[in-house]
Each structure stands twice: as C-alpha cells, then as structure tokens.
Amino acid sequence: MVLKNIRYALKNIPKKRVTRLCPEVETPLSDRFRGLQILDKSKCIGCGICANTCPNNTIKIIKAPIAPGSSKQRWFPEIDIGHCLFCGFCIDQCPKGALSSGKEYTRGIVKWAHKDMLMTPDKLAREVDIDEGDEK
Ligand code: SF4
Ligand code: SF4
C-alpha cells in the first residue's frame, strides 16, 4: 500500500500542476464575476436606491468629497463589505449606472480590522489604494 502510494506520487511529479496557490496566483474570472463594487462618483446622484434595495442593509448613504482633496461634498453609498452577499442588486437597481462589479475578491477585502471592511465612497471610487486599507 505504502509502495503503491510512493509509486503514484513519483509518477505524478513530471505532470503539470493542477492546483493553484491562492492568493499569489489569481483565479481566472468570468466576465460576469461579481467582486468588490466600483463607484463612478460623476454618475451617482445620491438617491439611495442602492441602499433601499440591499437585502442585507449593507449600504449607507453618507456625505463624502466629490473628488480627492475637494472641499465640496455630496451623498454617496458606503458599503460594509463584511455583510455583502455580492448579489449585485445594488448594481442592477442603480438608475444612473453609477455602480459596477469590480474583479477584486481577496485584494482589498481580506483584512483583520472591521473598519477596513467598510468601503467608503473614496475606496469604492478607487481614489485610495484599497490594498493598503486603514489597518494600523
Ligand atoms: S450608486 Fe446609484 S442607486 Fe446608489 S445612490 Fe448613487 S445613483 Fe443612487
Ligand atoms: S451586492 Fe447585494 S448585498 Fe452587497 S451591497 Fe449590493 S445589494 Fe447589498
């Protein structure tokens, strides 16, 4: 039995690897994959339909700068990604097409501190480096 297993292992050494190191090697994603949402601030009107649609009550509409460094503020969605189902309802229901699906599913999402799971409008708009997070 042991010899049989060793023989099997040796026979498979030259074969192409069928497993993949995650997250070092990213999994190829389908076009329809729903990852971390992307917000287009120029399209968002702060109507809150995304927040009302969310089945997990994950979205809050908060005031945030309209662009990096701007003192002007408007209403935008903030998503607590720790509670998100990635169902895509918020994206489907947005009347302005301001939300879309990103491809991030580990990068920028897997963090230890809860505040890092809070995707503020500037994070959703990718105005800050989501890899870095807020962890201190
Ligand atoms: S993202 Fe869309 S649905 Fe949500 S507040 Fe902005 S415009 Fe409204
Ligand atoms: S993808 Fe679904 S669960 Fe996540 S914020 Fe949008 S509506 Fe809510």
mmCIF file of N, CA and C and ligand atoms in Angstrom:
data_model
loop_
_atom_site.group_PDB
_atom_site.id
_atom_site.type_symbol
_atom_site.label_atom_id
_atom_site.label_comp_id
_atom_site.label_asym_id
_atom_site.label_seq_id
_atom_site.Cartn_x
_atom_site.Cartn_y
_atom_site.Cartn_z
ATOM 1 N N MET A 1 0.839 -1.214 0.000
ATOM 2 C CA MET A 1 0.000 0.000 0.000
ATOM 3 C C MET A 1 0.872 1.263 0.000
ATOM 4 N N VAL A 2 1.875 1.260 0.921
ATOM 5 C CA VAL A 2 2.767 2.427 1.006
ATOM 6 C C VAL A 2 3.532 2.586 -0.299
ATOM 7 N N LEU A 3 4.061 1.446 -0.810
ATOM 8 C CA LEU A 3 4.836 1.487 -2.061
ATOM 9 C C LEU A 3 3.982 1.972 -3.220
ATOM 10 N N LYS A 4 2.751 1.538 -3.213
ATOM 11 C CA LYS A 4 1.823 1.929 -4.278
ATOM 12 C C LYS A 4 1.628 3.460 -4.271
ATOM 13 N N ASN A 5 1.507 4.002 -3.055
ATOM 14 C CA ASN A 5 1.319 5.457 -2.929
ATOM 15 C C ASN A 5 2.568 6.213 -3.377
ATOM 16 N N ILE A 6 3.760 5.684 -2.993
ATOM 17 C CA ILE A 6 5.019 6.344 -3.386
ATOM 18 C C ILE A 6 5.152 6.312 -4.911
ATOM 19 N N ARG A 7 4.831 5.139 -5.500
ATOM 20 C CA ARG A 7 4.905 4.993 -6.960
ATOM 21 C C ARG A 7 3.965 6.003 -7.639
ATOM 22 N N TYR A 8 2.792 6.150 -7.070
ATOM 23 C CA TYR A 8 1.795 7.072 -7.632
ATOM 24 C C TYR A 8 2.315 8.515 -7.579
ATOM 25 N N ALA A 9 2.925 8.861 -6.419
ATOM 26 C CA ALA A 9 3.466 10.219 -6.254
ATOM 27 C C ALA A 9 4.589 10.472 -7.255
ATOM 28 N N LEU A 10 5.498 9.504 -7.394
ATOM 29 C CA LEU A 10 6.642 9.670 -8.311
ATOM 30 C C LEU A 10 6.156 9.827 -9.751
ATOM 31 N N LYS A 11 5.137 9.051 -10.095
ATOM 32 C CA LYS A 11 4.599 9.095 -11.466
ATOM 33 C C LYS A 11 4.008 10.469 -11.792
ATOM 34 N N ASN A 12 3.534 11.144 -10.739
ATOM 35 C CA ASN A 12 2.866 12.431 -10.980
ATOM 36 C C ASN A 12 3.784 13.643 -10.899
ATOM 37 N N ILE A 13 5.028 13.439 -10.457
ATOM 38 C CA ILE A 13 5.958 14.574 -10.325
ATOM 39 C C ILE A 13 6.136 15.335 -11.641
ATOM 40 N N PRO A 14 6.389 14.646 -12.776
ATOM 41 C CA PRO A 14 6.610 15.424 -14.013
ATOM 42 C C PRO A 14 5.343 16.034 -14.605
ATOM 43 N N LYS A 15 4.190 15.658 -14.089
ATOM 44 C CA LYS A 15 2.936 16.164 -14.678
ATOM 45 C C LYS A 15 2.689 17.625 -14.307
ATOM 46 N N LYS A 16 1.889 18.281 -15.153
ATOM 47 C CA LYS A 16 1.570 19.690 -14.918
ATOM 48 C C LYS A 16 0.748 19.828 -13.625
ATOM 49 N N ARG A 17 1.079 20.848 -12.817
ATOM 50 C CA ARG A 17 0.378 21.060 -11.549
ATOM 51 C C ARG A 17 -1.095 21.413 -11.803
ATOM 52 N N VAL A 18 -1.987 20.779 -11.050
ATOM 53 C CA VAL A 18 -3.413 21.075 -11.241
ATOM 54 C C VAL A 18 -3.965 21.995 -10.151
ATOM 55 N N THR A 19 -3.153 22.259 -9.134
ATOM 56 C CA THR A 19 -3.610 23.166 -8.084
ATOM 57 C C THR A 19 -2.957 24.535 -8.281
ATOM 58 N N ARG A 20 -3.487 25.520 -7.594
ATOM 59 C CA ARG A 20 -3.017 26.890 -7.765
ATOM 60 C C ARG A 20 -2.832 27.519 -6.383
ATOM 61 N N LEU A 21 -1.752 28.281 -6.219
ATOM 62 C CA LEU A 21 -1.521 28.942 -4.940
ATOM 63 C C LEU A 21 -2.421 30.173 -4.847
ATOM 64 N N CYS A 22 -3.272 30.210 -3.854
ATOM 65 C CA CYS A 22 -4.147 31.366 -3.668
ATOM 66 C C CYS A 22 -3.718 32.109 -2.391
ATOM 67 N N PRO A 23 -3.605 33.419 -2.363
ATOM 68 C CA PRO A 23 -3.971 34.383 -3.413
ATOM 69 C C PRO A 23 -2.817 34.767 -4.336
ATOM 70 N N GLU A 24 -1.637 34.124 -4.203
ATOM 71 C CA GLU A 24 -0.494 34.520 -5.040
ATOM 72 C C GLU A 24 -0.822 34.409 -6.538
ATOM 73 N N VAL A 25 -1.477 33.302 -6.920
ATOM 74 C CA VAL A 25 -1.850 33.120 -8.323
ATOM 75 C C VAL A 25 -3.369 33.303 -8.418
ATOM 76 N N GLU A 26 -3.773 34.344 -9.158
ATOM 77 C CA GLU A 26 -5.200 34.654 -9.200
ATOM 78 C C GLU A 26 -5.968 33.689 -10.087
ATOM 79 N N THR A 27 -7.176 33.379 -9.687
ATOM 80 C CA THR A 27 -8.053 32.502 -10.467
ATOM 81 C C THR A 27 -8.607 33.291 -11.658
ATOM 82 N N PRO A 28 -8.600 32.712 -12.853
ATOM 83 C CA PRO A 28 -9.216 33.432 -13.984
ATOM 84 C C PRO A 28 -10.710 33.652 -13.707
ATOM 85 N N LEU A 29 -11.181 34.852 -13.966
ATOM 86 C CA LEU A 29 -12.565 35.178 -13.616
ATOM 87 C C LEU A 29 -13.436 35.343 -14.856
ATOM 88 N N SER A 30 -14.695 34.962 -14.714
ATOM 89 C CA SER A 30 -15.635 35.131 -15.812
ATOM 90 C C SER A 30 -15.990 36.615 -15.935
ATOM 91 N N ASP A 31 -16.486 37.022 -17.101
ATOM 92 C CA ASP A 31 -16.897 38.419 -17.309
ATOM 93 C C ASP A 31 -18.024 38.794 -16.357
ATOM 94 N N ARG A 32 -18.811 37.788 -15.946
ATOM 95 C CA ARG A 32 -19.972 38.057 -15.094
ATOM 96 C C ARG A 32 -19.639 37.992 -13.609
ATOM 97 N N PHE A 33 -18.333 37.824 -13.275
ATOM 98 C CA PHE A 33 -17.936 37.710 -11.868
ATOM 99 C C PHE A 33 -18.290 38.998 -11.108
ATOM 100 N N ARG A 34 -18.854 38.826 -9.895
ATOM 101 C CA ARG A 34 -19.217 39.998 -9.084
ATOM 102 C C ARG A 34 -18.258 40.122 -7.906
ATOM 103 N N GLY A 35 -17.324 41.054 -8.015
ATOM 104 C CA GLY A 35 -16.384 41.302 -6.932
ATOM 105 C C GLY A 35 -16.703 42.625 -6.256
ATOM 106 N N LEU A 36 -15.693 43.210 -5.645
ATOM 107 C CA LEU A 36 -15.877 44.479 -4.931
ATOM 108 C C LEU A 36 -16.426 45.556 -5.885
ATOM 109 N N GLN A 37 -17.491 46.234 -5.438
ATOM 110 C CA GLN A 37 -18.164 47.219 -6.290
ATOM 111 C C GLN A 37 -17.255 48.413 -6.623
ATOM 112 N N ILE A 38 -17.505 48.979 -7.791
ATOM 113 C CA ILE A 38 -16.813 50.212 -8.213
ATOM 114 C C ILE A 38 -17.869 51.311 -8.316
ATOM 115 N N LEU A 39 -17.562 52.473 -7.753
ATOM 116 C CA LEU A 39 -18.497 53.610 -7.805
ATOM 117 C C LEU A 39 -17.952 54.677 -8.748
ATOM 118 N N ASP A 40 -18.808 55.099 -9.667
ATOM 119 C CA ASP A 40 -18.461 56.242 -10.523
ATOM 120 C C ASP A 40 -19.136 57.460 -9.894
ATOM 121 N N LYS A 41 -18.337 58.261 -9.182
ATOM 122 C CA LYS A 41 -18.903 59.407 -8.457
ATOM 123 C C LYS A 41 -19.572 60.420 -9.390
ATOM 124 N N SER A 42 -19.074 60.523 -10.615
ATOM 125 C CA SER A 42 -19.631 61.530 -11.525
ATOM 126 C C SER A 42 -21.052 61.153 -11.952
ATOM 127 N N LYS A 43 -21.402 59.860 -11.857
ATOM 128 C CA LYS A 43 -22.752 59.433 -12.254
ATOM 129 C C LYS A 43 -23.709 59.361 -11.068
ATOM 130 N N CYS A 44 -23.180 59.163 -9.859
ATOM 131 C CA CYS A 44 -24.030 58.949 -8.675
ATOM 132 C C CYS A 44 -24.772 60.229 -8.288
ATOM 133 N N ILE A 45 -26.094 60.082 -8.034
ATOM 134 C CA ILE A 45 -26.908 61.246 -7.634
ATOM 135 C C ILE A 45 -27.307 61.153 -6.161
ATOM 136 N N GLY A 46 -26.786 60.143 -5.461
ATOM 137 C CA GLY A 46 -27.060 60.005 -4.022
ATOM 138 C C GLY A 46 -28.507 59.701 -3.700
ATOM 139 N N CYS A 47 -29.212 59.057 -4.620
ATOM 140 C CA CYS A 47 -30.650 58.819 -4.439
ATOM 141 C C CYS A 47 -30.954 57.786 -3.355
ATOM 142 N N GLY A 48 -30.018 56.896 -3.083
ATOM 143 C CA GLY A 48 -30.218 55.902 -2.021
ATOM 144 C C GLY A 48 -30.965 54.651 -2.465
ATOM 145 N N ILE A 49 -31.259 54.527 -3.758
ATOM 146 C CA ILE A 49 -31.984 53.334 -4.228
ATOM 147 C C ILE A 49 -31.155 52.073 -3.968
ATOM 148 N N CYS A 50 -29.853 52.183 -4.134
ATOM 149 C CA CYS A 50 -28.975 51.021 -3.873
ATOM 150 C C CYS A 50 -29.118 50.575 -2.414
ATOM 151 N N ALA A 51 -29.161 51.538 -1.500
ATOM 152 C CA ALA A 51 -29.267 51.220 -0.068
ATOM 153 C C ALA A 51 -30.622 50.589 0.240
ATOM 154 N N ASN A 52 -31.693 51.111 -0.396
ATOM 155 C CA ASN A 52 -33.030 50.562 -0.145
ATOM 156 C C ASN A 52 -33.182 49.166 -0.741
ATOM 157 N N THR A 53 -32.415 48.882 -1.774
ATOM 158 C CA THR A 53 -32.518 47.589 -2.463
ATOM 159 C C THR A 53 -31.752 46.492 -1.740
ATOM 160 N N CYS A 54 -30.696 46.860 -1.043
ATOM 161 C CA CYS A 54 -29.788 45.862 -0.459
ATOM 162 C C CYS A 54 -30.514 44.950 0.542
ATOM 163 N N PRO A 55 -30.529 43.641 0.290
ATOM 164 C CA PRO A 55 -31.247 42.736 1.198
ATOM 165 C C PRO A 55 -30.582 42.600 2.564
ATOM 166 N N ASN A 56 -29.314 42.960 2.669
ATOM 167 C CA ASN A 56 -28.611 42.818 3.947
ATOM 168 C C ASN A 56 -28.406 44.131 4.678
ATOM 169 N N ASN A 57 -29.032 45.197 4.176
ATOM 170 C CA ASN A 57 -28.900 46.506 4.800
ATOM 171 C C ASN A 57 -27.418 46.889 4.954
ATOM 172 N N THR A 58 -26.680 46.666 3.909
ATOM 173 C CA THR A 58 -25.222 46.807 3.925
ATOM 174 C C THR A 58 -24.759 48.194 3.499
ATOM 175 N N ILE A 59 -25.664 48.916 2.825
ATOM 176 C CA ILE A 59 -25.272 50.219 2.249
ATOM 177 C C ILE A 59 -25.855 51.380 3.053
ATOM 178 N N LYS A 60 -24.992 52.361 3.328
ATOM 179 C CA LYS A 60 -25.437 53.609 3.968
ATOM 180 C C LYS A 60 -25.127 54.721 2.983
ATOM 181 N N ILE A 61 -25.968 55.735 2.948
ATOM 182 C CA ILE A 61 -25.665 56.886 2.093
ATOM 183 C C ILE A 61 -25.034 57.950 2.993
ATOM 184 N N ILE A 62 -23.806 58.307 2.672
ATOM 185 C CA ILE A 62 -23.082 59.259 3.531
ATOM 186 C C ILE A 62 -22.548 60.427 2.687
ATOM 187 N N LYS A 63 -22.198 61.490 3.367
ATOM 188 C CA LYS A 63 -21.610 62.643 2.665
ATOM 189 C C LYS A 63 -20.114 62.422 2.507
ATOM 190 N N ALA A 64 -19.604 62.666 1.313
ATOM 191 C CA ALA A 64 -18.168 62.484 1.066
ATOM 192 C C ALA A 64 -17.723 63.479 -0.011
ATOM 193 N N PRO A 65 -16.424 63.797 -0.067
ATOM 194 C CA PRO A 65 -15.934 64.737 -1.086
ATOM 195 C C PRO A 65 -16.230 64.233 -2.500
ATOM 196 N N ILE A 66 -16.541 65.154 -3.395
ATOM 197 C CA ILE A 66 -16.890 64.757 -4.761
ATOM 198 C C ILE A 66 -15.666 64.265 -5.543
ATOM 199 N N ALA A 67 -14.484 64.663 -5.087
ATOM 200 C CA ALA A 67 -13.232 64.223 -5.720
ATOM 201 C C ALA A 67 -12.122 64.312 -4.677
ATOM 202 N N PRO A 68 -10.981 63.633 -4.893
ATOM 203 C CA PRO A 68 -9.907 63.688 -3.899
ATOM 204 C C PRO A 68 -9.466 65.123 -3.623
ATOM 205 N N GLY A 69 -9.418 65.487 -2.343
ATOM 206 C CA GLY A 69 -8.947 66.817 -1.945
ATOM 207 C C GLY A 69 -9.974 67.914 -2.083
ATOM 208 N N SER A 70 -11.168 67.611 -2.608
ATOM 209 C CA SER A 70 -12.183 68.650 -2.798
ATOM 210 C C SER A 70 -12.895 68.947 -1.479
ATOM 211 N N SER A 71 -13.254 70.224 -1.290
ATOM 212 C CA SER A 71 -13.990 70.570 -0.071
ATOM 213 C C SER A 71 -15.496 70.419 -0.309
ATOM 214 N N LYS A 72 -15.881 70.242 -1.564
ATOM 215 C CA LYS A 72 -17.302 70.071 -1.908
ATOM 216 C C LYS A 72 -17.730 68.642 -1.606
ATOM 217 N N GLN A 73 -18.872 68.495 -0.952
ATOM 218 C CA GLN A 73 -19.340 67.149 -0.608
ATOM 219 C C GLN A 73 -20.718 66.864 -1.197
ATOM 220 N N ARG A 74 -20.954 65.576 -1.475
ATOM 221 C CA ARG A 74 -22.285 65.123 -1.932
ATOM 222 C C ARG A 74 -22.583 63.784 -1.276
ATOM 223 N N TRP A 75 -23.782 63.257 -1.502
ATOM 224 C CA TRP A 75 -24.165 61.973 -0.920
ATOM 225 C C TRP A 75 -23.736 60.825 -1.828
ATOM 226 N N PHE A 76 -23.112 59.833 -1.215
ATOM 227 C CA PHE A 76 -22.656 58.648 -1.965
ATOM 228 C C PHE A 76 -22.881 57.393 -1.112
ATOM 229 N N PRO A 77 -22.887 56.216 -1.745
ATOM 230 C CA PRO A 77 -23.021 54.988 -0.933
ATOM 231 C C PRO A 77 -21.707 54.584 -0.274
ATOM 232 N N GLU A 78 -21.855 54.004 0.913
ATOM 233 C CA GLU A 78 -20.730 53.382 1.614
ATOM 234 C C GLU A 78 -21.173 51.938 1.884
ATOM 235 N N ILE A 79 -20.331 50.963 1.554
ATOM 236 C CA ILE A 79 -20.738 49.552 1.662
ATOM 237 C C ILE A 79 -19.911 48.832 2.723
ATOM 238 N N ASP A 80 -20.629 48.223 3.683
ATOM 239 C CA ASP A 80 -19.952 47.377 4.668
ATOM 240 C C ASP A 80 -19.787 45.998 4.027
ATOM 241 N N ILE A 81 -18.632 45.797 3.456
ATOM 242 C CA ILE A 81 -18.388 44.618 2.625
ATOM 243 C C ILE A 81 -18.421 43.309 3.446
ATOM 244 N N GLY A 82 -18.258 43.448 4.770
ATOM 245 C CA GLY A 82 -18.327 42.269 5.629
ATOM 246 C C GLY A 82 -19.719 41.648 5.654
ATOM 247 N N HIS A 83 -20.726 42.440 5.279
ATOM 248 C CA HIS A 83 -22.101 41.929 5.273
ATOM 249 C C HIS A 83 -22.622 41.731 3.853
ATOM 250 N N CYS A 84 -21.799 42.011 2.865
ATOM 251 C CA CYS A 84 -22.256 41.982 1.462
ATOM 252 C C CYS A 84 -22.350 40.550 0.939
ATOM 253 N N LEU A 85 -23.435 40.281 0.198
ATOM 254 C CA LEU A 85 -23.649 38.954 -0.405
ATOM 255 C C LEU A 85 -23.110 38.890 -1.827
ATOM 256 N N PHE A 86 -22.723 40.042 -2.349
ATOM 257 C CA PHE A 86 -22.301 40.163 -3.750
ATOM 258 C C PHE A 86 -23.399 39.669 -4.695
ATOM 259 N N CYS A 87 -24.646 39.979 -4.298
ATOM 260 C CA CYS A 87 -25.786 39.578 -5.128
ATOM 261 C C CYS A 87 -25.914 40.460 -6.360
ATOM 262 N N GLY A 88 -25.413 41.688 -6.263
ATOM 263 C CA GLY A 88 -25.451 42.594 -7.416
ATOM 264 C C GLY A 88 -26.748 43.386 -7.549
ATOM 265 N N PHE A 89 -27.678 43.264 -6.584
ATOM 266 C CA PHE A 89 -28.948 44.006 -6.687
ATOM 267 C C PHE A 89 -28.703 45.516 -6.729
ATOM 268 N N CYS A 90 -27.750 45.986 -5.903
ATOM 269 C CA CYS A 90 -27.471 47.435 -5.850
ATOM 270 C C CYS A 90 -27.029 47.940 -7.225
ATOM 271 N N ILE A 91 -26.253 47.110 -7.916
ATOM 272 C CA ILE A 91 -25.752 47.485 -9.248
ATOM 273 C C ILE A 91 -26.902 47.483 -10.254
ATOM 274 N N ASP A 92 -27.716 46.427 -10.194
ATOM 275 C CA ASP A 92 -28.843 46.301 -11.139
ATOM 276 C C ASP A 92 -29.853 47.433 -10.966
ATOM 277 N N GLN A 93 -30.070 47.864 -9.726
ATOM 278 C CA GLN A 93 -31.140 48.834 -9.458
ATOM 279 C C GLN A 93 -30.690 50.288 -9.557
ATOM 280 N N CYS A 94 -29.400 50.549 -9.635
ATOM 281 C CA CYS A 94 -28.935 51.941 -9.712
ATOM 282 C C CYS A 94 -29.454 52.590 -10.999
ATOM 283 N N PRO A 95 -30.240 53.676 -10.871
ATOM 284 C CA PRO A 95 -30.839 54.279 -12.069
ATOM 285 C C PRO A 95 -29.818 54.996 -12.948
ATOM 286 N N LYS A 96 -28.652 55.262 -12.429
ATOM 287 C CA LYS A 96 -27.654 56.027 -13.177
ATOM 288 C C LYS A 96 -26.469 55.179 -13.645
ATOM 289 N N GLY A 97 -26.480 53.913 -13.348
ATOM 290 C CA GLY A 97 -25.342 53.057 -13.736
ATOM 291 C C GLY A 97 -24.050 53.481 -13.059
ATOM 292 N N ALA A 98 -24.191 54.002 -11.824
ATOM 293 C CA ALA A 98 -23.001 54.504 -11.122
ATOM 294 C C ALA A 98 -22.206 53.390 -10.454
ATOM 295 N N LEU A 99 -22.848 52.240 -10.240
ATOM 296 C CA LEU A 99 -22.157 51.118 -9.596
ATOM 297 C C LEU A 99 -21.890 50.019 -10.618
ATOM 298 N N SER A 100 -20.751 49.385 -10.486
ATOM 299 C CA SER A 100 -20.449 48.229 -11.343
ATOM 300 C C SER A 100 -19.660 47.221 -10.510
ATOM 301 N N SER A 101 -19.483 46.046 -11.076
ATOM 302 C CA SER A 101 -18.744 44.996 -10.362
ATOM 303 C C SER A 101 -17.269 45.078 -10.692
ATOM 304 N N GLY A 102 -16.451 45.109 -9.638
ATOM 305 C CA GLY A 102 -15.017 45.025 -9.843
ATOM 306 C C GLY A 102 -14.594 43.565 -9.825
ATOM 307 N N LYS A 103 -13.337 43.335 -10.006
ATOM 308 C CA LYS A 103 -12.847 41.960 -10.027
ATOM 309 C C LYS A 103 -12.154 41.572 -8.719
ATOM 310 N N GLU A 104 -12.014 42.519 -7.792
ATOM 311 C CA GLU A 104 -11.315 42.186 -6.547
ATOM 312 C C GLU A 104 -12.167 41.266 -5.688
ATOM 313 N N TYR A 105 -11.596 40.188 -5.228
ATOM 314 C CA TYR A 105 -12.322 39.315 -4.300
ATOM 315 C C TYR A 105 -11.463 38.939 -3.097
ATOM 316 N N THR A 106 -10.173 39.092 -3.169
ATOM 317 C CA THR A 106 -9.333 38.928 -1.974
ATOM 318 C C THR A 106 -8.599 40.230 -1.729
ATOM 319 N N ARG A 107 -8.014 40.776 -2.796
ATOM 320 C CA ARG A 107 -7.250 42.011 -2.681
ATOM 321 C C ARG A 107 -8.178 43.140 -2.200
ATOM 322 N N GLY A 108 -7.770 43.809 -1.144
ATOM 323 C CA GLY A 108 -8.559 44.939 -0.670
ATOM 324 C C GLY A 108 -9.769 44.540 0.159
ATOM 325 N N ILE A 109 -10.055 43.246 0.256
ATOM 326 C CA ILE A 109 -11.240 42.825 1.004
ATOM 327 C C ILE A 109 -10.837 42.068 2.262
ATOM 328 N N VAL A 110 -9.867 41.147 2.121
ATOM 329 C CA VAL A 110 -9.491 40.316 3.260
ATOM 330 C C VAL A 110 -8.570 41.097 4.194
ATOM 331 N N LYS A 111 -9.149 41.575 5.286
ATOM 332 C CA LYS A 111 -8.410 42.350 6.273
ATOM 333 C C LYS A 111 -8.871 41.920 7.665
ATOM 334 N N TRP A 112 -8.104 42.284 8.679
ATOM 335 C CA TRP A 112 -8.446 41.866 10.037
ATOM 336 C C TRP A 112 -9.385 42.837 10.722
ATOM 337 N N ALA A 113 -9.168 44.140 10.526
ATOM 338 C CA ALA A 113 -9.956 45.127 11.263
ATOM 339 C C ALA A 113 -11.270 45.420 10.536
ATOM 340 N N HIS A 114 -12.370 45.544 11.315
ATOM 341 C CA HIS A 114 -13.670 45.772 10.694
ATOM 342 C C HIS A 114 -13.706 47.065 9.895
ATOM 343 N N LYS A 115 -13.001 48.103 10.405
ATOM 344 C CA LYS A 115 -13.050 49.388 9.689
ATOM 345 C C LYS A 115 -12.478 49.259 8.267
ATOM 346 N N ASP A 116 -11.632 48.271 8.044
ATOM 347 C CA ASP A 116 -11.077 48.062 6.705
ATOM 348 C C ASP A 116 -12.080 47.424 5.753
ATOM 349 N N MET A 117 -13.124 46.820 6.356
ATOM 350 C CA MET A 117 -14.165 46.213 5.522
ATOM 351 C C MET A 117 -15.200 47.253 5.089
ATOM 352 N N LEU A 118 -15.114 48.430 5.712
ATOM 353 C CA LEU A 118 -16.047 49.494 5.384
ATOM 354 C C LEU A 118 -15.554 50.195 4.117
ATOM 355 N N MET A 119 -16.256 49.990 3.023
ATOM 356 C CA MET A 119 -15.833 50.568 1.748
ATOM 357 C C MET A 119 -16.470 51.941 1.593
ATOM 358 N N THR A 120 -15.697 52.940 1.949
ATOM 359 C CA THR A 120 -16.149 54.327 1.873
ATOM 360 C C THR A 120 -16.260 54.728 0.391
ATOM 361 N N PRO A 121 -16.963 55.824 0.096
ATOM 362 C CA PRO A 121 -17.085 56.234 -1.310
ATOM 363 C C PRO A 121 -15.729 56.391 -2.004
ATOM 364 N N ASP A 122 -14.713 56.905 -1.292
ATOM 365 C CA ASP A 122 -13.405 57.073 -1.950
ATOM 366 C C ASP A 122 -12.745 55.723 -2.249
ATOM 367 N N LYS A 123 -13.011 54.715 -1.390
ATOM 368 C CA LYS A 123 -12.485 53.377 -1.691
ATOM 369 C C LYS A 123 -13.242 52.767 -2.870
ATOM 370 N N LEU A 124 -14.574 52.922 -2.859
ATOM 371 C CA LEU A 124 -15.376 52.367 -3.959
ATOM 372 C C LEU A 124 -15.029 53.035 -5.290
ATOM 373 N N ALA A 125 -14.653 54.311 -5.218
ATOM 374 C CA ALA A 125 -14.269 55.027 -6.439
ATOM 375 C C ALA A 125 -12.798 54.789 -6.786
ATOM 376 N N ARG A 126 -12.119 53.991 -5.960
ATOM 377 C CA ARG A 126 -10.695 53.657 -6.154
ATOM 378 C C ARG A 126 -9.820 54.921 -6.136
ATOM 379 N N GLU A 127 -10.247 55.895 -5.289
ATOM 380 C CA GLU A 127 -9.422 57.105 -5.147
ATOM 381 C C GLU A 127 -8.314 56.880 -4.127
ATOM 382 N N VAL A 128 -8.430 55.809 -3.349
ATOM 383 C CA VAL A 128 -7.366 55.430 -2.411
ATOM 384 C C VAL A 128 -6.952 54.002 -2.741
ATOM 385 N N ASP A 129 -5.757 53.637 -2.289
ATOM 386 C CA ASP A 129 -5.249 52.298 -2.556
ATOM 387 C C ASP A 129 -5.963 51.303 -1.637
ATOM 388 N N ILE A 130 -6.834 50.480 -2.200
ATOM 389 C CA ILE A 130 -7.604 49.567 -1.353
ATOM 390 C C ILE A 130 -6.745 48.425 -0.814
ATOM 391 N N ASP A 131 -5.596 48.194 -1.412
ATOM 392 C CA ASP A 131 -4.677 47.162 -0.892
ATOM 393 C C ASP A 131 -4.160 47.542 0.490
ATOM 394 N N GLU A 132 -3.894 48.831 0.663
ATOM 395 C CA GLU A 132 -3.302 49.299 1.918
ATOM 396 C C GLU A 132 -4.252 49.211 3.086
ATOM 397 N N GLY A 133 -5.530 49.552 2.853
ATOM 398 C CA GLY A 133 -6.513 49.541 3.934
ATOM 399 C C GLY A 133 -6.190 50.608 4.963
ATOM 400 N N ASP A 134 -6.922 50.559 6.085
ATOM 401 C CA ASP A 134 -6.710 51.550 7.137
ATOM 402 C C ASP A 134 -6.003 50.930 8.326
ATOM 403 N N GLU A 135 -5.647 49.623 8.221
ATOM 404 C CA GLU A 135 -5.097 48.927 9.387
ATOM 405 C C GLU A 135 -3.856 49.621 9.921
ATOM 406 N N LYS A 136 -3.827 49.748 11.227
ATOM 407 C CA LYS A 136 -2.659 50.360 11.877
ATOM 408 C C LYS A 136 -2.096 49.344 12.843
HETATM 409 S S1 SF4 B 1 -24.990 54.466 -6.576
HETATM 410 FE FE1 SF4 B 1 -26.803 54.656 -7.877
HETATM 411 S S2 SF4 B 1 -28.534 53.978 -6.609
HETATM 412 FE FE2 SF4 B 1 -26.795 54.370 -5.228
HETATM 413 S S3 SF4 B 1 -27.053 56.473 -4.532
HETATM 414 FE FE3 SF4 B 1 -25.722 56.551 -6.345
HETATM 415 S S4 SF4 B 1 -27.119 56.864 -8.075
HETATM 416 FE FE4 SF4 B 1 -28.387 56.195 -6.349
HETATM 417 S S1 SF4 B 2 -24.160 43.300 -3.713
HETATM 418 FE FE1 SF4 B 2 -26.123 42.780 -2.699
HETATM 419 S S2 SF4 B 2 -25.597 42.545 -0.531
HETATM 420 FE FE2 SF4 B 2 -23.856 43.559 -1.496
HETATM 421 S S3 SF4 B 2 -24.237 45.745 -1.165
HETATM 422 FE FE3 SF4 B 2 -25.117 45.226 -3.167
HETATM 423 S S4 SF4 B 2 -27.267 44.720 -2.766
HETATM 424 FE FE4 SF4 B 2 -26.171 44.665 -0.810
#
